[in-house]
Coordinates of C-alpha atoms in Angstrom, one line a residue:
Chain A
X1 CA 41.4 53.1 22.3
X2 CA 42.7 50.4 24.6
X3 CA 39.7 51.0 26.9
X4 CA 37.3 50.3 24.0
X5 CA 39.3 47.2 23.1
X6 CA 39.2 45.9 26.6
X7 CA 35.4 46.4 26.8
X8 CA 35.0 44.5 23.5
X9 CA 37.3 41.6 24.4
X10 CA 35.8 41.3 28.0
X11 CA 32.3 41.2 26.6
X12 CA 33.2 38.2 24.4
X13 CA 35.4 36.5 27.0
X14 CA 33.0 36.9 30.0
X15 CA 30.1 35.5 27.9
X16 CA 32.2 32.4 27.2
X17 CA 33.6 32.0 30.7
X18 CA 30.1 32.2 32.4
X19 CA 28.4 30.1 29.6
X20 CA 31.1 27.5 30.0
X21 CA 30.6 27.5 33.8
X22 CA 26.8 27.1 33.5
X23 CA 27.1 24.3 30.8
X24 CA 29.7 22.6 33.0
X25 CA 27.1 22.4 35.8
X26 CA 25.5 19.6 33.7
X27 CA 28.6 17.3 34.1
X28 CA 27.3 14.0 35.5
X29 CA 23.7 15.1 35.2
X30 CA 23.2 14.9 31.4
X31 CA 20.4 12.8 30.0
X32 CA 22.6 10.0 28.7
X33 CA 26.3 9.2 29.1
X34 CA 27.2 10.0 25.5
X35 CA 25.4 13.4 25.5
X36 CA 26.8 14.2 28.9
X37 CA 30.4 13.8 27.5
X38 CA 29.6 15.9 24.4
X39 CA 28.0 18.7 26.3
X40 CA 30.8 18.8 28.9
X41 CA 33.3 19.0 26.1
X42 CA 31.4 22.0 24.6
X43 CA 31.5 23.6 28.1
X44 CA 35.2 23.1 28.3
X45 CA 35.7 24.6 24.8
X46 CA 33.8 27.8 25.9
X47 CA 36.1 28.1 29.0
X48 CA 39.1 27.7 26.7
X49 CA 37.8 30.4 24.4
X50 CA 37.5 32.8 27.3
X51 CA 41.1 32.1 28.3
X52 CA 42.2 32.8 24.7
X53 CA 40.4 36.2 24.7
X54 CA 41.8 37.2 28.1
X55 CA 45.3 36.3 26.8
X56 CA 44.9 39.0 24.0
X57 CA 44.6 41.6 26.8
X58 CA 47.5 40.1 28.7
X59 CA 49.6 40.4 25.6
X60 CA 48.8 44.1 25.6
X61 CA 50.2 44.4 29.1
X62 CA 46.8 44.3 30.9
X63 CA 45.8 41.6 33.5
X64 CA 46.3 37.9 33.2
X65 CA 43.6 35.3 32.4
X66 CA 43.5 34.2 36.0
X67 CA 43.2 37.7 37.3
X68 CA 40.3 38.4 34.9
X69 CA 38.5 35.1 35.7
X70 CA 39.1 34.9 39.5
X71 CA 40.0 38.2 40.9
X72 CA 37.5 40.7 39.5
X73 CA 34.6 42.2 41.3
X74 CA 31.1 41.4 39.9
X75 CA 30.6 44.9 38.5
X76 CA 33.7 44.6 36.3
X77 CA 32.2 41.7 34.3
X78 CA 30.6 42.4 31.0
X79 CA 28.7 39.3 30.1
X80 CA 25.0 39.3 29.0
X81 CA 22.5 38.1 31.6
X82 CA 21.6 35.1 29.3
X83 CA 24.7 33.2 30.4
X84 CA 24.2 34.0 34.1
X85 CA 20.8 32.4 34.4
X86 CA 21.0 29.3 36.6
X87 CA 20.0 25.8 35.4
X88 CA 16.9 26.3 37.5
X89 CA 15.4 22.9 37.6
X90 CA 17.8 21.1 35.4
X91 CA 15.5 20.9 32.4
X92 CA 17.7 19.8 29.5
X93 CA 15.4 21.5 27.0
X94 CA 16.4 24.8 28.6
X95 CA 20.1 23.9 28.4
X96 CA 19.8 23.0 24.8
X97 CA 17.7 26.1 23.8
X98 CA 20.3 28.4 25.6
X99 CA 23.1 26.5 23.8
X100 CA 21.3 27.0 20.5
X101 CA 20.6 30.7 20.9
X102 CA 24.0 31.4 22.3
X103 CA 26.0 29.5 19.8
X104 CA 24.0 31.1 16.9
X105 CA 25.2 34.4 18.3
X106 CA 28.7 33.1 18.5
X107 CA 28.6 32.1 14.8
X108 CA 27.5 35.6 13.8
X109 CA 29.9 37.6 15.9
X110 CA 32.9 35.5 15.3
X111 CA 32.3 35.8 11.6
X112 CA 32.1 39.5 12.0
X113 CA 35.3 39.6 14.1
X114 CA 37.1 37.5 11.5
X115 CA 36.5 40.2 8.9
X116 CA 37.6 42.9 11.4
X117 CA 40.6 45.1 11.2
X118 CA 42.2 44.1 14.6
X119 CA 44.4 41.2 13.5
X120 CA 45.0 39.4 16.8
X121 CA 41.2 39.3 17.3
X122 CA 40.5 38.4 13.7
X123 CA 43.0 35.6 13.8
X124 CA 41.6 34.2 17.1
X125 CA 38.0 34.4 15.7
X126 CA 39.1 32.3 12.7
X127 CA 40.6 29.7 15.1
X128 CA 37.6 29.6 17.4
X129 CA 35.2 29.2 14.5
X130 CA 36.7 25.8 13.8
X131 CA 35.5 24.5 17.2
X132 CA 32.3 26.5 17.0
X133 CA 31.3 24.6 13.9
X134 CA 30.7 21.5 16.1
X135 CA 28.8 23.5 18.7
X136 CA 26.5 24.8 16.0
X137 CA 26.0 21.4 14.5
X138 CA 25.3 19.9 17.9
X139 CA 22.8 22.6 18.8
X140 CA 20.9 22.6 15.5
X141 CA 20.8 18.8 15.3
X142 CA 19.1 18.5 18.7
X143 CA 16.7 21.4 18.3
X144 CA 15.5 20.1 14.9
X145 CA 15.3 16.5 16.2
X146 CA 13.5 17.3 19.4
X147 CA 11.4 20.0 17.8
X148 CA 9.8 17.3 15.6
X149 CA 9.6 14.6 18.2
X150 CA 7.0 14.1 21.0
X151 CA 4.5 16.7 22.3
X152 CA 6.3 16.8 25.7
X153 CA 9.6 17.6 24.0
X154 CA 8.0 20.4 22.0
X155 CA 6.2 21.9 25.0
X156 CA 9.5 21.9 27.0
X157 CA 11.4 23.6 24.1
X158 CA 8.6 26.1 23.7
X159 CA 8.6 27.0 27.4
X160 CA 12.4 27.2 27.3
X161 CA 12.2 29.6 24.4
X162 CA 9.7 31.8 26.2
X163 CA 11.9 32.0 29.2
X164 CA 15.1 32.7 27.4
X165 CA 14.0 34.8 24.4
X166 CA 14.4 38.3 25.9
X167 CA 17.7 37.4 27.5
X168 CA 19.0 36.0 24.2
X169 CA 17.9 39.2 22.4
X170 CA 19.8 41.2 24.9
X171 CA 23.1 39.5 23.9
X172 CA 23.1 42.2 21.2
X173 CA 22.7 45.2 23.6
X174 CA 25.1 47.8 22.3
X175 CA 28.4 47.8 24.2
X176 CA 29.8 51.0 25.8
X177 CA 32.2 52.8 23.3
X178 CA 30.7 50.7 20.5
X179 CA 31.0 53.7 18.1
X180 CA 34.8 53.6 18.5
X181 CA 34.9 49.9 18.0
X182 CA 32.9 50.1 14.8
X183 CA 34.8 53.1 13.5
X184 CA 38.1 51.2 14.0
X185 CA 36.6 48.4 12.0
X186 CA 37.0 45.8 14.7
X187 CA 33.4 44.6 14.6
X188 CA 30.0 45.4 13.0
X189 CA 27.4 47.3 15.0
X190 CA 25.3 45.2 17.4
X191 CA 22.1 46.0 15.6
X192 CA 23.4 44.5 12.4
X193 CA 24.8 41.5 14.1
X194 CA 21.4 40.9 15.7
X195 CA 19.8 41.0 12.3
X196 CA 22.1 38.3 11.0
X197 CA 21.5 36.3 14.1
X198 CA 17.7 36.4 13.5
X199 CA 18.3 35.4 9.9
X200 CA 20.2 32.4 11.1
X201 CA 17.8 31.1 13.8
X202 CA 14.4 32.2 12.5
X203 CA 14.1 29.5 9.7
X204 CA 15.0 26.7 12.2
X205 CA 12.7 27.9 14.9
X206 CA 9.8 28.5 12.4
X207 CA 10.2 25.1 10.9
X208 CA 10.0 23.5 14.4
X209 CA 7.1 25.9 15.3
X210 CA 9.2 27.5 18.1
X211 CA 9.6 31.0 16.8
X212 CA 8.5 34.0 18.8
X213 CA 8.1 37.6 17.7
X214 CA 10.7 40.0 19.0
X215 CA 10.4 40.9 22.7
X216 CA 8.9 44.2 23.6
X217 CA 11.0 47.1 24.8
X218 CA 9.5 46.8 28.2
X219 CA 10.5 43.1 28.6
X220 CA 14.0 44.0 27.4
X221 CA 14.5 46.7 30.0
X222 CA 14.6 44.1 32.7
X223 CA 17.2 42.0 31.1
X224 CA 19.6 44.6 29.6
X225 CA 22.7 46.2 31.2
X226 CA 25.1 43.2 31.3
X227 CA 27.5 44.9 28.9
X228 CA 27.5 48.0 31.2
X229 CA 28.5 46.0 34.2
X230 CA 25.0 45.5 35.8
X231 CA 24.8 42.0 37.1
X232 CA 21.7 39.8 37.4
X233 CA 20.6 38.6 40.9
X234 CA 22.1 35.2 40.0
X235 CA 25.7 36.4 39.4
X236 CA 27.1 36.9 42.9
X237 CA 26.6 33.3 44.0
X238 CA 27.9 32.0 40.7
X239 CA 31.1 34.1 41.0
X240 CA 31.5 32.8 44.6
X241 CA 31.3 29.2 43.4
X242 CA 33.6 29.9 40.3
X243 CA 36.3 31.5 42.5
X244 CA 36.0 29.2 45.5
X245 CA 39.0 27.1 44.9
X246 CA 41.3 29.9 43.7
X247 CA 40.3 32.0 46.6
X248 CA 41.2 29.2 49.0
X249 CA 44.8 29.4 48.0
X250 CA 45.4 32.7 46.1
X251 CA 49.1 32.1 45.7
X252 CA 48.9 28.5 44.4
X253 CA 50.2 27.8 41.0
X254 CA 47.9 25.5 39.0
Chain B
X1 CA 22.9 12.3 53.3
X2 CA 22.9 15.4 51.1
X3 CA 25.5 15.9 48.5
X4 CA 28.5 18.2 49.1
X5 CA 28.3 19.2 45.4
X6 CA 26.3 22.5 45.3
X7 CA 25.1 21.6 41.8
X8 CA 23.5 18.4 43.0
X9 CA 21.8 20.2 45.9
X10 CA 20.3 22.7 43.4
X11 CA 19.3 20.0 41.1
X12 CA 17.2 18.3 43.9
X13 CA 17.4 14.8 42.5
X14 CA 15.0 13.6 45.2
X15 CA 12.3 15.5 43.3
X16 CA 13.1 13.9 40.0
X17 CA 10.3 11.7 38.7
X18 CA 12.3 8.7 37.7
X19 CA 10.4 5.8 36.1
X20 CA 9.0 3.3 38.6
X21 CA 10.4 0.2 36.8
X22 CA 13.8 -0.3 35.3
X23 CA 14.2 0.1 31.5
X24 CA 13.4 -3.0 29.5
X25 CA 15.9 -4.5 27.2
X26 CA 14.6 -2.9 24.0
X27 CA 13.7 0.5 25.6
X28 CA 17.3 1.6 25.2
X29 CA 18.5 3.4 22.1
X30 CA 20.2 1.0 19.6
X31 CA 24.0 0.9 19.5
X32 CA 26.3 2.0 16.6
X33 CA 29.9 0.8 16.0
X34 CA 32.3 3.7 15.5
X35 CA 35.2 3.8 13.0
X36 CA 37.8 6.5 12.9
X37 CA 39.9 7.5 9.9
X38 CA 43.2 9.0 11.3
X39 CA 44.6 10.4 8.1
X40 CA 43.3 10.9 4.6
X41 CA 43.7 7.8 2.6
X42 CA 44.2 5.5 5.6
X43 CA 41.6 2.8 6.3
X44 CA 39.0 3.4 9.0
X45 CA 39.7 1.6 12.3
X46 CA 37.0 0.3 14.7
X47 CA 37.3 2.2 18.0
X48 CA 34.2 1.3 20.0
X49 CA 30.4 1.7 20.2
X50 CA 27.8 4.1 21.5
X51 CA 24.0 4.6 22.0
X52 CA 22.1 6.9 19.6
X53 CA 18.6 7.2 18.2
X54 CA 19.7 7.5 14.6
X55 CA 22.9 7.7 12.4
X56 CA 22.9 11.5 12.4
X57 CA 23.1 11.7 16.2
X58 CA 25.5 8.7 16.4
X59 CA 27.9 10.8 14.3
X60 CA 27.3 13.8 16.5
X61 CA 28.1 11.9 19.7
X62 CA 30.9 9.9 18.2
X63 CA 32.9 13.0 17.6
X64 CA 33.3 13.7 21.3
X65 CA 33.5 10.1 22.4
X66 CA 36.1 8.9 20.0
X67 CA 37.7 11.7 18.1
X68 CA 38.8 14.3 20.7
X69 CA 41.9 12.6 22.1
X70 CA 43.7 11.8 18.8
X71 CA 43.9 12.9 15.2
X72 CA 40.8 12.2 13.1
X73 CA 39.8 13.3 9.6
X74 CA 36.6 11.3 9.2
X75 CA 34.2 9.2 11.2
X76 CA 32.0 6.2 10.2
X77 CA 29.1 4.8 12.2
X78 CA 27.4 1.5 11.4
X79 CA 24.4 0.1 13.2
X80 CA 25.7 -2.8 15.4
X81 CA 22.8 -4.9 14.1
X82 CA 24.3 -4.7 10.6
X83 CA 27.4 -6.4 11.7
X84 CA 27.7 -10.2 11.3
X85 CA 30.4 -12.2 13.0
X86 CA 31.8 -15.7 13.4
X87 CA 31.1 -17.5 16.6
X88 CA 33.9 -17.6 19.2
X89 CA 33.4 -21.4 19.2
X90 CA 34.6 -21.3 15.6
X91 CA 38.0 -19.9 16.5
X92 CA 39.6 -23.1 15.2
X93 CA 38.6 -22.0 11.7
X94 CA 41.6 -19.7 11.8
X95 CA 44.1 -22.3 13.0
X96 CA 46.2 -23.9 10.2
X97 CA 46.8 -27.7 10.4
X98 CA 50.2 -27.5 8.7
X99 CA 53.0 -25.0 8.6
X100 CA 51.7 -22.0 6.6
X101 CA 54.3 -19.4 7.7
X102 CA 55.1 -19.0 4.0
X103 CA 51.9 -17.0 3.8
X104 CA 52.9 -14.6 6.5
X105 CA 54.8 -11.5 5.7
X106 CA 58.1 -13.0 6.8
X107 CA 57.6 -15.8 4.3
X108 CA 58.4 -13.3 1.6
X109 CA 61.6 -12.0 3.3
X110 CA 64.2 -13.6 1.0
X111 CA 62.2 -13.6 -2.2
X112 CA 64.5 -11.2 -4.0
X113 CA 67.7 -13.1 -3.1
X114 CA 66.2 -16.4 -4.2
X115 CA 65.0 -14.8 -7.4
X116 CA 68.4 -13.4 -8.2
X117 CA 70.1 -16.7 -7.4
X118 CA 67.8 -18.4 -9.8
X119 CA 68.3 -15.8 -12.5
X120 CA 72.0 -16.1 -12.2
X121 CA 71.8 -19.9 -12.8
X122 CA 69.7 -19.4 -15.9
X123 CA 71.6 -16.5 -17.5
X124 CA 75.2 -17.1 -18.5
X125 CA 77.5 -14.4 -17.0
X126 CA 78.8 -11.8 -19.5
X127 CA 82.4 -12.9 -19.2
X128 CA 81.7 -16.5 -20.5

């Protein structure tokens, strides 16, 4: 039972840790000062959410948040590949679209966790949703605004959507031991969460003419496996950078 | 010299197509003045300004600029251009020519004592 719980919590935590890291790569490079600060703050929230999830496992006698974040090998991570993708050429449309697709998924799964039977997780989800309300407002405001602005903005969002779409879909790849999690009542099945996610984003993306039909099975094959511990080619260098400081002084207290 | 920051090296700023000429005065987004209400029922206080293309985004950005380090229950934004102010040269408008400290809060300090003294003089005491 504890094994299934660890898989569930790590899937949630690792998504947030790596998403926070990728968003934080925008610090100082954002399009305008005010937006730079807002996006950096969102990145910081995600990292804080990861820490809160790891702490649930620490409370059960498992590893500490620092050990989970800085001392695990790549194959022990359970994040989806969407969050691992680099900020390739620092196109802010890609950053915003990933933020939109990811935080829509956060809305759906946190709402499901809040209704779940595992109290520590349900209580945490309830707390995190308060901060996520701003993330979702930020994401939808920009997508709706830019989706109706210039031709260039629309083209950039469209190409971002094409690039990210299969990866976003794979956020809802079933987790190992998912049957146990669902039977315990901790969370709803991935397929039903994905349906809710589609219902949340489809109207916004259709209204801005950015919607795409579901990715094919063939496309999905290439981007799945994150929950099983398969890492994308981008992960190793990310982890090296993420752990660079802690590895330089493993015994230091921060 | 290349940056020591790996993010900057990946971002390759030398390839960015920055505009040839600097932005002109009116090419910037307009500014909005931001007001924060700290508790329900209290008045909104001016805390600063920011750039935004419209009121909706001004509110969105104001939340992280001005409401993340202290308590806040509501935000206001007002286009800066909607604000009218007196000229700094007219500062003397606010300087009284005679002593008007009686208008200041401390001018009301002894009101109750004075009132009671006056009432005593008017009303005969119960013993007499």
